[in-house]
JSON list of C-alpha atoms and ligand atoms in Angstrom, two decimals:
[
{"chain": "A", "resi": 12, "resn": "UNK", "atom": "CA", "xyz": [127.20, 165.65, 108.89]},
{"chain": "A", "resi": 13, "resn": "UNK", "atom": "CA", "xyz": [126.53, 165.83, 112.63]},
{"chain": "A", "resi": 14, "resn": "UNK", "atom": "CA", "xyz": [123.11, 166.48, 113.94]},
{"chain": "A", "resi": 15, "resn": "UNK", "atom": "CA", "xyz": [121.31, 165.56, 111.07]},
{"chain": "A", "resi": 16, "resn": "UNK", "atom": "CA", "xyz": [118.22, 164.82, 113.00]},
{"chain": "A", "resi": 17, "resn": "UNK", "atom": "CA", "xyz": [116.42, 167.87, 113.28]},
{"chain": "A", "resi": 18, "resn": "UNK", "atom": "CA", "xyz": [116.48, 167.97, 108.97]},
{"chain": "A", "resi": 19, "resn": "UNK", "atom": "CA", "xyz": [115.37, 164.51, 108.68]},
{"chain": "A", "resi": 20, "resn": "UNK", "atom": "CA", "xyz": [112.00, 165.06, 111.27]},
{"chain": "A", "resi": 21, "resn": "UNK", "atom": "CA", "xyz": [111.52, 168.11, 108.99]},
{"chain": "A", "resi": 22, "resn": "UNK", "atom": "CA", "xyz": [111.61, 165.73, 106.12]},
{"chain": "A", "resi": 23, "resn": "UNK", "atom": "CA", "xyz": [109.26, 163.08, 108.25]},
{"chain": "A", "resi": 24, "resn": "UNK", "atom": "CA", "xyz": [106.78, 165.78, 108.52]},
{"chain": "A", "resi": 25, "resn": "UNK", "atom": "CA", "xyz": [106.88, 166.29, 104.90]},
{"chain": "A", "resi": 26, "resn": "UNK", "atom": "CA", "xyz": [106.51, 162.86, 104.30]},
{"chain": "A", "resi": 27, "resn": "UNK", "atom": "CA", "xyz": [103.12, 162.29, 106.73]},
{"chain": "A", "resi": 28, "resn": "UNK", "atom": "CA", "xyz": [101.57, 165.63, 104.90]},
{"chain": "A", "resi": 29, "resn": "UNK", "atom": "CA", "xyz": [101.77, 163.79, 102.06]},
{"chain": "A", "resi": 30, "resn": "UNK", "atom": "CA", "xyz": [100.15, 160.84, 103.02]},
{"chain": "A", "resi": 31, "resn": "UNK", "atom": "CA", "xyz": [102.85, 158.79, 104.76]},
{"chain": "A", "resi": 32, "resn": "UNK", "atom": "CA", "xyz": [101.10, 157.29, 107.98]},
{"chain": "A", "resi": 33, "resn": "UNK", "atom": "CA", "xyz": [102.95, 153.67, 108.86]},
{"chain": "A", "resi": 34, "resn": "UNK", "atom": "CA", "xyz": [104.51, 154.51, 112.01]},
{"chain": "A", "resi": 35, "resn": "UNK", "atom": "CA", "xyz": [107.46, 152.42, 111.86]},
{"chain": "A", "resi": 36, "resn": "UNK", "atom": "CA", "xyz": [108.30, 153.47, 108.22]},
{"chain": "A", "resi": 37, "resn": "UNK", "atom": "CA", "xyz": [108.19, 156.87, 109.73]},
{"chain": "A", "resi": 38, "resn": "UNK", "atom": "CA", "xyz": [110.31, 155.98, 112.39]},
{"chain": "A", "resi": 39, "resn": "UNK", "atom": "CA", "xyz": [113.33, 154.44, 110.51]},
{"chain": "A", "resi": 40, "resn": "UNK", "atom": "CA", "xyz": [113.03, 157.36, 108.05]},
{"chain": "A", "resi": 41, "resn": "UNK", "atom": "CA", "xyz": [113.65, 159.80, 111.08]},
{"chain": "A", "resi": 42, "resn": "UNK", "atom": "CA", "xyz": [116.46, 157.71, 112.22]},
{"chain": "A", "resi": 43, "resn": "UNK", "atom": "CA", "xyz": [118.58, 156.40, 109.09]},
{"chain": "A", "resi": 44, "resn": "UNK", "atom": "CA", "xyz": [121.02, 158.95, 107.90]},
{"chain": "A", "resi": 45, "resn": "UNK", "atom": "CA", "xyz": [120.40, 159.65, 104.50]},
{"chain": "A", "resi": 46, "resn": "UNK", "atom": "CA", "xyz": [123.26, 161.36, 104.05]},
{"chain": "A", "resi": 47, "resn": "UNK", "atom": "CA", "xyz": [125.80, 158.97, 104.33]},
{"chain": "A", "resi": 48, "resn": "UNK", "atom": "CA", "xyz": [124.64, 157.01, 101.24]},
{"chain": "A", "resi": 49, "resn": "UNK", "atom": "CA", "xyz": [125.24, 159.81, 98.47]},
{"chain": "A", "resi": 50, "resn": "UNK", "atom": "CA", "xyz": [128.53, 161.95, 98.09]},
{"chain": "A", "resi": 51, "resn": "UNK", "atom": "CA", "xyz": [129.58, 164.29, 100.55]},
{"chain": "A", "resi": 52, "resn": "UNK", "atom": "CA", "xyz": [129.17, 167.28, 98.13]},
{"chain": "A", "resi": 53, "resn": "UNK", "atom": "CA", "xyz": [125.78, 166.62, 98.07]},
{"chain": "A", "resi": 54, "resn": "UNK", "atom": "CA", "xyz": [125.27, 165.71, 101.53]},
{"chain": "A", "resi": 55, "resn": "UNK", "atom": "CA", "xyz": [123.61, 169.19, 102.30]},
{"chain": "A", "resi": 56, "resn": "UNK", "atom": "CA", "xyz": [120.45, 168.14, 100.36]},
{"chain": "A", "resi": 57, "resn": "UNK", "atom": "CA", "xyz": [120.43, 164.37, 101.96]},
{"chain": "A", "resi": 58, "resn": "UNK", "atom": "CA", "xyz": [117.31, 165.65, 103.90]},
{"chain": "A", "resi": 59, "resn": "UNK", "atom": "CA", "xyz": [115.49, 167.52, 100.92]},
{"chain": "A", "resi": 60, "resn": "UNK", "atom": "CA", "xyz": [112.78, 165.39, 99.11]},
{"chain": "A", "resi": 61, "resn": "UNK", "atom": "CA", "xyz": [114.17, 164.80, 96.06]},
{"chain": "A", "resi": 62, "resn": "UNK", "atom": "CA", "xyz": [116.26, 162.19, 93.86]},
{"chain": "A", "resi": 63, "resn": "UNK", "atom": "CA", "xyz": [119.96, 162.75, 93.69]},
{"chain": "A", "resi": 64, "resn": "UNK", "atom": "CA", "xyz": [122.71, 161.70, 91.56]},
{"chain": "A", "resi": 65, "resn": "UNK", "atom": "CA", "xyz": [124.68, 159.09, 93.06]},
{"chain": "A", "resi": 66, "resn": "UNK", "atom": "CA", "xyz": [127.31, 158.86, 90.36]},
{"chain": "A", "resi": 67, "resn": "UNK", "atom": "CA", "xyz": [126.98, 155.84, 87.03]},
{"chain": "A", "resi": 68, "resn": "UNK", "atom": "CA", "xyz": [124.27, 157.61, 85.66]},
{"chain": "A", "resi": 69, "resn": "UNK", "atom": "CA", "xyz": [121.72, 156.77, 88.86]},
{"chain": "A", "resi": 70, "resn": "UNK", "atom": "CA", "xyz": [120.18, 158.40, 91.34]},
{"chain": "A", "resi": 71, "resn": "UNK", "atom": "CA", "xyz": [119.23, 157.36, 94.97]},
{"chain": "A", "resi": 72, "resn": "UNK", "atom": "CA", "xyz": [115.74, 157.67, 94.75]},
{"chain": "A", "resi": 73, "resn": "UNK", "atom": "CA", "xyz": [113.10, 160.00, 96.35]},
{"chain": "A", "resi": 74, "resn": "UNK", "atom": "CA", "xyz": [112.29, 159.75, 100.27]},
{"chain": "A", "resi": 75, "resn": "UNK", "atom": "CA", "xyz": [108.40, 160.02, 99.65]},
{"chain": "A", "resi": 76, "resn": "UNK", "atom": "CA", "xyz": [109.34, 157.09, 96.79]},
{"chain": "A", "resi": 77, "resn": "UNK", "atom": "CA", "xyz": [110.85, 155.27, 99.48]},
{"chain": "A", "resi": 78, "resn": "UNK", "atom": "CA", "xyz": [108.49, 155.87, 101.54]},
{"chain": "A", "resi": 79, "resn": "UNK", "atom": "CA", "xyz": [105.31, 154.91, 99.45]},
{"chain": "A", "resi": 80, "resn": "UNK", "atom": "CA", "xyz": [106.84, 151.75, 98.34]},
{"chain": "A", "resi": 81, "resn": "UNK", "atom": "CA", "xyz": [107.96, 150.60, 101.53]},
{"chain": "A", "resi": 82, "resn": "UNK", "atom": "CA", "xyz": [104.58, 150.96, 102.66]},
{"chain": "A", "resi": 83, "resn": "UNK", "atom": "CA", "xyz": [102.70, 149.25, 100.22]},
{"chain": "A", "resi": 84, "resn": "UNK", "atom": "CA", "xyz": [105.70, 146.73, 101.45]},
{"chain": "A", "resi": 85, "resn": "UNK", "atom": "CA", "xyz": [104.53, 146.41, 105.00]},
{"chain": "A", "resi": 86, "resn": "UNK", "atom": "CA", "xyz": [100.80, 146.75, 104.15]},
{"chain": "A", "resi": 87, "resn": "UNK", "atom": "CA", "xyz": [101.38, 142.58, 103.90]},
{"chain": "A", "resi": 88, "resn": "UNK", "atom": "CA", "xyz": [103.16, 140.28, 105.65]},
{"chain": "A", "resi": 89, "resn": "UNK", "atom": "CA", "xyz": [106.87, 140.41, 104.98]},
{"chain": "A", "resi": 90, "resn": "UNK", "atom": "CA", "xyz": [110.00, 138.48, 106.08]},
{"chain": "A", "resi": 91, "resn": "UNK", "atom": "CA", "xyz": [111.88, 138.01, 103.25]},
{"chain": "A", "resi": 92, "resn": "UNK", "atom": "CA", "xyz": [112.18, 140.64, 101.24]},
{"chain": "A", "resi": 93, "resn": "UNK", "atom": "CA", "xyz": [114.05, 141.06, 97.42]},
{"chain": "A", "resi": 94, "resn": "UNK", "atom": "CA", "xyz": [115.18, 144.12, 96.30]},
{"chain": "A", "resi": 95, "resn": "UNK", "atom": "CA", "xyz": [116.05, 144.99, 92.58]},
{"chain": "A", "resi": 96, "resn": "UNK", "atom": "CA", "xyz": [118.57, 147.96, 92.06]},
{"chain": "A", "resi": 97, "resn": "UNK", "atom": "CA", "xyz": [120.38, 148.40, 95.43]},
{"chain": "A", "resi": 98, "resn": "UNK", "atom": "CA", "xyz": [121.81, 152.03, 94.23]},
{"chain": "A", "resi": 99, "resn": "UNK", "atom": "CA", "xyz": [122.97, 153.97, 97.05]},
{"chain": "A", "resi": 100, "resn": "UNK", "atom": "CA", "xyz": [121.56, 150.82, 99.31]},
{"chain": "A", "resi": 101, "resn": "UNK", "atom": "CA", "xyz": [119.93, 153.37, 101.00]},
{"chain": "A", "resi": 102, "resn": "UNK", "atom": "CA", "xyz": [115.90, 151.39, 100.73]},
{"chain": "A", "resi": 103, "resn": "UNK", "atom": "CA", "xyz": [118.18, 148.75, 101.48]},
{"chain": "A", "resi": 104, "resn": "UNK", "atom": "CA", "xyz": [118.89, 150.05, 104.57]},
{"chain": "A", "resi": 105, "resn": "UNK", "atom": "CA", "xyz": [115.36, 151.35, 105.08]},
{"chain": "A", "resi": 106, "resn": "UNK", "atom": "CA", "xyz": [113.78, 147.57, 104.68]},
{"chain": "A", "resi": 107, "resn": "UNK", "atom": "CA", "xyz": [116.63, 145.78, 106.56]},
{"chain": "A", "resi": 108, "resn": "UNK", "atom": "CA", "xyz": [115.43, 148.10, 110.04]},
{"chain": "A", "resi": 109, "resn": "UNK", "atom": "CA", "xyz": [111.86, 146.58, 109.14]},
{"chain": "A", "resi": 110, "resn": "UNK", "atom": "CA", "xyz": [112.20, 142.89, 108.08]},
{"chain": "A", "resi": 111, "resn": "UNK", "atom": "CA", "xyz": [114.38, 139.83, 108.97]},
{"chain": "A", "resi": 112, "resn": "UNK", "atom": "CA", "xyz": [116.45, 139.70, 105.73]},
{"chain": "A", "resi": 113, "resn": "UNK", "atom": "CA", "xyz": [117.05, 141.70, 102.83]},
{"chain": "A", "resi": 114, "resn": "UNK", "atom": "CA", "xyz": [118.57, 140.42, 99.39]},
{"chain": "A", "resi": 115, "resn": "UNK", "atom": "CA", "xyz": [119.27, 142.94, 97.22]},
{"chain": "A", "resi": 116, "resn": "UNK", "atom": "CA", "xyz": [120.78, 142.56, 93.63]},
{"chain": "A", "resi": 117, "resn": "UNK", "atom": "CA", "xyz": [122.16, 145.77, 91.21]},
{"chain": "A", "resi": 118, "resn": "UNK", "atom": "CA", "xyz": [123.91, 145.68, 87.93]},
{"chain": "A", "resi": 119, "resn": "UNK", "atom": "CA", "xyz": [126.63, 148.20, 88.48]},
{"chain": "A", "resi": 120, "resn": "UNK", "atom": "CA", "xyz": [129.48, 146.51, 90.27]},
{"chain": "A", "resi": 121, "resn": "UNK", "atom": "CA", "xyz": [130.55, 149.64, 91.68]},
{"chain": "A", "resi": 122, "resn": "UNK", "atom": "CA", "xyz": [127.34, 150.68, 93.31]},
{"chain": "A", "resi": 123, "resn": "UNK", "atom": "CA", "xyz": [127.05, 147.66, 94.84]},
{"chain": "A", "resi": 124, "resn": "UNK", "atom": "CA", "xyz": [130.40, 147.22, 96.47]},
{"chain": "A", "resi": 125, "resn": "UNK", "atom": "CA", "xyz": [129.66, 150.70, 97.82]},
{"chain": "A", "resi": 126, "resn": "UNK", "atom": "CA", "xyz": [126.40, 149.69, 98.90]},
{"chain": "A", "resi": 127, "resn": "UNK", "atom": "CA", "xyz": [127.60, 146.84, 100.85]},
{"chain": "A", "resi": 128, "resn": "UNK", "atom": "CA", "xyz": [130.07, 148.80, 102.74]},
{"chain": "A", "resi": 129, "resn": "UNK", "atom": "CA", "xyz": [127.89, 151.30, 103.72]},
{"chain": "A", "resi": 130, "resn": "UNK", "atom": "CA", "xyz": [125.25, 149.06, 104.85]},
{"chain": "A", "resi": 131, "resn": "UNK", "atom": "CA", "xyz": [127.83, 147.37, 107.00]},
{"chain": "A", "resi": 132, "resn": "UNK", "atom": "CA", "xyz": [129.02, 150.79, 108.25]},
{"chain": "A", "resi": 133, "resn": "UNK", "atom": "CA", "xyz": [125.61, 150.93, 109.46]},
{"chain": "A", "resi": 134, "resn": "UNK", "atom": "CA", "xyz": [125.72, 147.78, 111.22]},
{"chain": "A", "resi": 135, "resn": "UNK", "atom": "CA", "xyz": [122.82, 146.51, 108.96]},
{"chain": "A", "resi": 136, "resn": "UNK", "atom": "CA", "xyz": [124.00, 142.67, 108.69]},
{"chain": "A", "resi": 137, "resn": "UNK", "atom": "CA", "xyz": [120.46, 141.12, 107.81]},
{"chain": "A", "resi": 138, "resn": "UNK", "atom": "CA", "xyz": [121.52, 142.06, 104.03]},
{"chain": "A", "resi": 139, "resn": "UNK", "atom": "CA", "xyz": [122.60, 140.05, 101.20]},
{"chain": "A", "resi": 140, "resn": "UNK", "atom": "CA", "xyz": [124.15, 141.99, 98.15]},
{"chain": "A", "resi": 141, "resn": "UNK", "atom": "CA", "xyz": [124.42, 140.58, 95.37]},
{"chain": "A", "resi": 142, "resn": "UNK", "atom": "CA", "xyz": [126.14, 141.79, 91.77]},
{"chain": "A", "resi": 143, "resn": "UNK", "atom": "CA", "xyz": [123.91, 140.70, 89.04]},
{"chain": "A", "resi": 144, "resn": "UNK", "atom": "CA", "xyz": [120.95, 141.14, 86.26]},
{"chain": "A", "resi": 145, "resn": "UNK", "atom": "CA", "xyz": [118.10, 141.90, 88.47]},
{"chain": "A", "resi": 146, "resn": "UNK", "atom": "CA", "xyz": [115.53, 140.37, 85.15]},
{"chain": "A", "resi": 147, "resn": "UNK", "atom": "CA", "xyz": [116.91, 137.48, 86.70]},
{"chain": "A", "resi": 148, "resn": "UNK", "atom": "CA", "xyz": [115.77, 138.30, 90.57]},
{"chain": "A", "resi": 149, "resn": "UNK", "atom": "CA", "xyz": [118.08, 135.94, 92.93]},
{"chain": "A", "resi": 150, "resn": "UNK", "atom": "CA", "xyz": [116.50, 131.91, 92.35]},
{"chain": "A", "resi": 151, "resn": "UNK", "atom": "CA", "xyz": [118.35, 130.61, 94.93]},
{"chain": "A", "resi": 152, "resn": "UNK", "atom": "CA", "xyz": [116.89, 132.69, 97.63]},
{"chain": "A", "resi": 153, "resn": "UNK", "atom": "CA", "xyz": [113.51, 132.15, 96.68]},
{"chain": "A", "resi": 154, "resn": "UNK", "atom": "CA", "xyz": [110.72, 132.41, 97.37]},
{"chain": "A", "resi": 155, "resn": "UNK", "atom": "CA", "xyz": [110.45, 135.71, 98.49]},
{"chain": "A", "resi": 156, "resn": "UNK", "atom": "CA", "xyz": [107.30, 137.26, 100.08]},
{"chain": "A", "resi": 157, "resn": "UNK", "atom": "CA", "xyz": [108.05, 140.88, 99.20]},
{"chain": "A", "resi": 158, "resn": "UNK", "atom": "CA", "xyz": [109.99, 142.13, 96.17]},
{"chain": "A", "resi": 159, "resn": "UNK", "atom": "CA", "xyz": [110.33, 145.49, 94.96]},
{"chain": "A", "resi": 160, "resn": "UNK", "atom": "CA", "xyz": [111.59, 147.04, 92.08]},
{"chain": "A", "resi": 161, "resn": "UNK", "atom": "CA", "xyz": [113.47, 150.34, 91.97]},
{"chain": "A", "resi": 162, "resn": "UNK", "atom": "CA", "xyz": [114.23, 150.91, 88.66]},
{"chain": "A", "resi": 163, "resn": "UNK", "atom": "CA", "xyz": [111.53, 150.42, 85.78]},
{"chain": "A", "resi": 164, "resn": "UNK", "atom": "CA", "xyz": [111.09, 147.27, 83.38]},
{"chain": "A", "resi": 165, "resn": "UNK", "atom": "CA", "xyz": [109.08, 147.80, 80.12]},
{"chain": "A", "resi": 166, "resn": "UNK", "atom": "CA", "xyz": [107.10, 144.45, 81.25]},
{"chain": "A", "resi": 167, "resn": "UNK", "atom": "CA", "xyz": [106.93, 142.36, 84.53]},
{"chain": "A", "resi": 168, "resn": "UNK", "atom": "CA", "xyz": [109.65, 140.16, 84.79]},
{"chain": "A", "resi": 169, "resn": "UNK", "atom": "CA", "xyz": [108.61, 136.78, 84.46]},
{"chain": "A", "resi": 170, "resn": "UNK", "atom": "CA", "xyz": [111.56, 135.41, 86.69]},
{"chain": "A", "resi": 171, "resn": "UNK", "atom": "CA", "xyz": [110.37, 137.93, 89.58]},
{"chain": "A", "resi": 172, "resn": "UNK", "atom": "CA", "xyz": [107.18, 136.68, 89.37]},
{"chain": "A", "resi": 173, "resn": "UNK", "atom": "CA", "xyz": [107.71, 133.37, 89.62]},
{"chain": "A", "resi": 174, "resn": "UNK", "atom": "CA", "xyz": [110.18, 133.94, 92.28]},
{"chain": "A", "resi": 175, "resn": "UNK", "atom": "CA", "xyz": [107.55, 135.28, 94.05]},
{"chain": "A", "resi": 176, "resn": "UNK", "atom": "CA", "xyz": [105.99, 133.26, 97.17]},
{"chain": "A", "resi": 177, "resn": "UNK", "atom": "CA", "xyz": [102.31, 132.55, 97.45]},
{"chain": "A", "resi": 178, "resn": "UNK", "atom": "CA", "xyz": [100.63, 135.21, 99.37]},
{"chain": "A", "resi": 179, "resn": "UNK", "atom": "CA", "xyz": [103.47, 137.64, 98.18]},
{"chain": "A", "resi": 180, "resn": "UNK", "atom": "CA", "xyz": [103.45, 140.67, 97.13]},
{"chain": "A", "resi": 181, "resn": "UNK", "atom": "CA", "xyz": [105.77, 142.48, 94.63]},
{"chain": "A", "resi": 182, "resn": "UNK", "atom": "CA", "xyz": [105.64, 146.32, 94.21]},
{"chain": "A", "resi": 183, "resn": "UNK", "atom": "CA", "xyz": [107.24, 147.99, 90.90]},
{"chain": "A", "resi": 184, "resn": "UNK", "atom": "CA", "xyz": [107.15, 150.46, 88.19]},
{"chain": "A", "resi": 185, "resn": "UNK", "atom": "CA", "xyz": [106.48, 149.77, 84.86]},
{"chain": "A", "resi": 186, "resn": "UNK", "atom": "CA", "xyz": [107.10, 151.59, 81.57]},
{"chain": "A", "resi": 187, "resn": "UNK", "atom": "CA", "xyz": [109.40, 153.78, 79.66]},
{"chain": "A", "resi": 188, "resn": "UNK", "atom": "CA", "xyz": [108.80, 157.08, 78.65]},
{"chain": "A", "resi": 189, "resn": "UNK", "atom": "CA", "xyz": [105.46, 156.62, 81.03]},
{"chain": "A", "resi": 190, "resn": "UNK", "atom": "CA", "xyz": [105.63, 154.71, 83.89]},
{"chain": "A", "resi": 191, "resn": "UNK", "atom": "CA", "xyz": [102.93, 153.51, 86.56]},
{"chain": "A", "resi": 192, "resn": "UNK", "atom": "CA", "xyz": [103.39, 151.88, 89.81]},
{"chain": "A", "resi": 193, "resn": "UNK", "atom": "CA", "xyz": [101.92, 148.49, 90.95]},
{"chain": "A", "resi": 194, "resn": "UNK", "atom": "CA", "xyz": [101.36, 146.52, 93.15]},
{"chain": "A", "resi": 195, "resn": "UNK", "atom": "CA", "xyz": [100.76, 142.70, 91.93]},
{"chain": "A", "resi": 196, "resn": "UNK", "atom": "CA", "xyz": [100.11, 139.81, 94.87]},
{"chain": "A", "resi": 197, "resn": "UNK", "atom": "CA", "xyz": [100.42, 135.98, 94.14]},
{"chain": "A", "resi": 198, "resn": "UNK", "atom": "CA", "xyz": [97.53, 134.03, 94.95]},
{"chain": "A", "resi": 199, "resn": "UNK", "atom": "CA", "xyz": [98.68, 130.43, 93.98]},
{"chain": "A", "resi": 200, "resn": "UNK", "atom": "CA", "xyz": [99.29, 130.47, 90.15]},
{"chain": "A", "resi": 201, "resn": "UNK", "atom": "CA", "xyz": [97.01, 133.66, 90.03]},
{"chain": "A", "resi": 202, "resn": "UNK", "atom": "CA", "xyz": [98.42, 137.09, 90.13]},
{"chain": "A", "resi": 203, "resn": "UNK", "atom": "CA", "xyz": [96.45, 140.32, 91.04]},
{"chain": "A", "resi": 204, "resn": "UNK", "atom": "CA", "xyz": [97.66, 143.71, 90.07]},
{"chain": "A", "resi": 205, "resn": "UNK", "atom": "CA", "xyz": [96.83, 147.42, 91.17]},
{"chain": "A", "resi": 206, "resn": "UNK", "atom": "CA", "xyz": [97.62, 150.40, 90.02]},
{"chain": "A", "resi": 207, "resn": "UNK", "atom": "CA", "xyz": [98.84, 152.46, 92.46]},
{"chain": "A", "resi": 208, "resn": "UNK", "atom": "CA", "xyz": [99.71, 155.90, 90.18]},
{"chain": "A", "resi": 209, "resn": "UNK", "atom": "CA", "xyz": [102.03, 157.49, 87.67]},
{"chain": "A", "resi": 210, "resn": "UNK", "atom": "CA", "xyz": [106.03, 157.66, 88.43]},
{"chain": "A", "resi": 211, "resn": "UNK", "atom": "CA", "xyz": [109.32, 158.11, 87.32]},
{"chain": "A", "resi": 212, "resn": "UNK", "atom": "CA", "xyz": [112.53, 155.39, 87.85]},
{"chain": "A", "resi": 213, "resn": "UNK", "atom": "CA", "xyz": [115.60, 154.91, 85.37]},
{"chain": "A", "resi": 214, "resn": "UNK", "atom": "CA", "xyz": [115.15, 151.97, 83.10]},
{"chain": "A", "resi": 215, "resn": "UNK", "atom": "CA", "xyz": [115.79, 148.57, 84.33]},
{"chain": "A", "resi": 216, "resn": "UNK", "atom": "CA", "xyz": [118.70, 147.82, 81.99]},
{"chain": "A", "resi": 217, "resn": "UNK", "atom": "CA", "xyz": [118.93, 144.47, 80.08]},
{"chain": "A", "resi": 218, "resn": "UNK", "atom": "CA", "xyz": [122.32, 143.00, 79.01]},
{"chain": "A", "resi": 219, "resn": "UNK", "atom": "CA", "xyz": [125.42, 143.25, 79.85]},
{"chain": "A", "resi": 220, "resn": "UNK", "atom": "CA", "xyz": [126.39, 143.75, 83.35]},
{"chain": "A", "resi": 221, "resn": "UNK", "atom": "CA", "xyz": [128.98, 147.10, 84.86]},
{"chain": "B", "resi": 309, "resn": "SAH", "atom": "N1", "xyz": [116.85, 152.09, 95.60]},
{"chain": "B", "resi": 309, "resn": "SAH", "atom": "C1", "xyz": [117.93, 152.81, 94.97]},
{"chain": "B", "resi": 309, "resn": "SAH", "atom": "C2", "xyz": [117.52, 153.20, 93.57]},
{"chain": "B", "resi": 309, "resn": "SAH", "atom": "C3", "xyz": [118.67, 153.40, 92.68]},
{"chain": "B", "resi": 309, "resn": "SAH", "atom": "S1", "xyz": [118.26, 153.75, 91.01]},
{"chain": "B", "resi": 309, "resn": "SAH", "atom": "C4", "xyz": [118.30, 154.02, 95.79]},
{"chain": "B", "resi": 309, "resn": "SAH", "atom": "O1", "xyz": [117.42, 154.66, 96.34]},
{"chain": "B", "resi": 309, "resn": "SAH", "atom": "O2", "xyz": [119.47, 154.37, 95.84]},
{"chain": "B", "resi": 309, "resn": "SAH", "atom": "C5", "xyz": [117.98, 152.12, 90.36]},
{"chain": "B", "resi": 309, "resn": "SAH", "atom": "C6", "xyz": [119.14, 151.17, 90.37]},
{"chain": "B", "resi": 309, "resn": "SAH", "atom": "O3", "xyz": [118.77, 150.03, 89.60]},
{"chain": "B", "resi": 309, "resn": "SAH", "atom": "C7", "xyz": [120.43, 151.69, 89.75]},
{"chain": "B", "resi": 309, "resn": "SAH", "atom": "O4", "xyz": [121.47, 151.58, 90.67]},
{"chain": "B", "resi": 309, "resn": "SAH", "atom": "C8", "xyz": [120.65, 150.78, 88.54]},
{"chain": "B", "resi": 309, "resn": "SAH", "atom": "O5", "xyz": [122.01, 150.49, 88.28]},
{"chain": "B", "resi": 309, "resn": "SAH", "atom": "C9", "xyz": [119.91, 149.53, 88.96]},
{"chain": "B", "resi": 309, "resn": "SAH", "atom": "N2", "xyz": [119.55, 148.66, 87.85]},
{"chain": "B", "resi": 309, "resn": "SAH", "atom": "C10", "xyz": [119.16, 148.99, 86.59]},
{"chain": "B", "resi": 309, "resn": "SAH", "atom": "N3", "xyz": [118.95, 147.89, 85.85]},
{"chain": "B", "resi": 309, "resn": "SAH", "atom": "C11", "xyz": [119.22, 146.83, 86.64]},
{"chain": "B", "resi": 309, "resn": "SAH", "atom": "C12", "xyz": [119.19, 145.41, 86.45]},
{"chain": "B", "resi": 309, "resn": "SAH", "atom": "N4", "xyz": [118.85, 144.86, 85.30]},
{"chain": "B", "resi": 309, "resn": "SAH", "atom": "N5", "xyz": [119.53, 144.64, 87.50]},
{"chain": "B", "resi": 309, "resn": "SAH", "atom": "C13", "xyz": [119.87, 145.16, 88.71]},
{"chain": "B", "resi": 309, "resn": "SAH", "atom": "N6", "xyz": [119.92, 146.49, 88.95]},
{"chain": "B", "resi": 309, "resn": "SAH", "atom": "C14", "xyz": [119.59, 147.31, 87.93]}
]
């Protein structure tokens, strides 16, 4: 898809009515192409603001999902940053523009081998993929000062947060049939959580990995 960039600051203006007002989330929203992280048939709705079906049963999630989470993200201090559920890679490829290094782990060994190669298409090299149980997070890497979650645990994984830094700040859904968003910081050995509001991920899948 040529051109794209007249759809995607229609879908930037979209994203600031609704609330979206970090400038440099904005910016790398305008700028990434959306499109190239979903199949081509579907490439014609890359710049609507919806999820999409990116093939294993997943879906590459929402812009304005991307979007809120990514500013809760920068709301804090973050370097380091730990994804969970790379999908398409494309929040991958959103938080690698806006922090020194990315790790990101997903379950589905196809989706991540995809990932990779797009995000290297891209020229995005400050990423780390990784095939794996993201209940786990990545322990070597840690500590982390930003994590987020893109696909929904029943309960906060323990390993996440002890993987995460002091002064971090990890931002995830959690639930099944209903699911809320939060946003929990690590103060030491004390944890603080918000609730940010209602949402909808897939499940973050235990057991064996794809
Ligand atoms: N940020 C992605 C969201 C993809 S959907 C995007 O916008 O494209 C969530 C992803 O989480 C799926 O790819 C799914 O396979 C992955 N996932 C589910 N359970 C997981 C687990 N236990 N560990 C790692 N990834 C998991």
């Amino acid at each position: 898809m040529q051109g794209f960039q007249g759809v995607a600051s229609k879908l930037v203006k979209a994203l600031q009515a609704q609330g979206i007002s970090n400038e440099r989330v904005l910016a790398v929203m305008e700028t990434t192409p959306r499109h190239r992280f979903m199949p081509e048939s579907l490439a014609h709705k890359a710049y609507d603001n919806t999820a999409l079906p990116i093939g294993n049963g997943q879906t590459i999630s929402q812009p304005l999902m991307v979007a809120t989470m990514t500013q809760l993200l920068m709301q804090h201090q973050c370097h380091k940053v730990l994804e969970i559920g790379t999908g398409s890679g494309y929040q991958t490829a959103i938080l690698a523009q806006l922090v020194e290094k990315v790790f990101s782990v997903e379950r589905i060994g196809a989706l991540q081998y995809q990932a990779k190669r797009r995000l290297k298409q891209l020229d995005l090299h400050n990423v780390a993929t990784r095939h794996g149980d993201g209940w786990e997070g990545w322990s070597s890497k840690a500590p982390f000062d930003g994590i987020i979650v893109t696909a929904a645990p029943n309960n906060v994984p323990e390993a996440l947060l002890q993987q995460l830094g002091d002064g971090g700040v990890m931002i995830l859904p959690v639930g099944e049939a209903q699911q809320t968003l939060y946003v929990i910081r690590r103060f030491g050995d004390q944890f603080e959580q918000q609730k940010i509001g209602d949402v909808r991920f897939v499940p973050l899948v235990k057991g064996a990995l794809l």
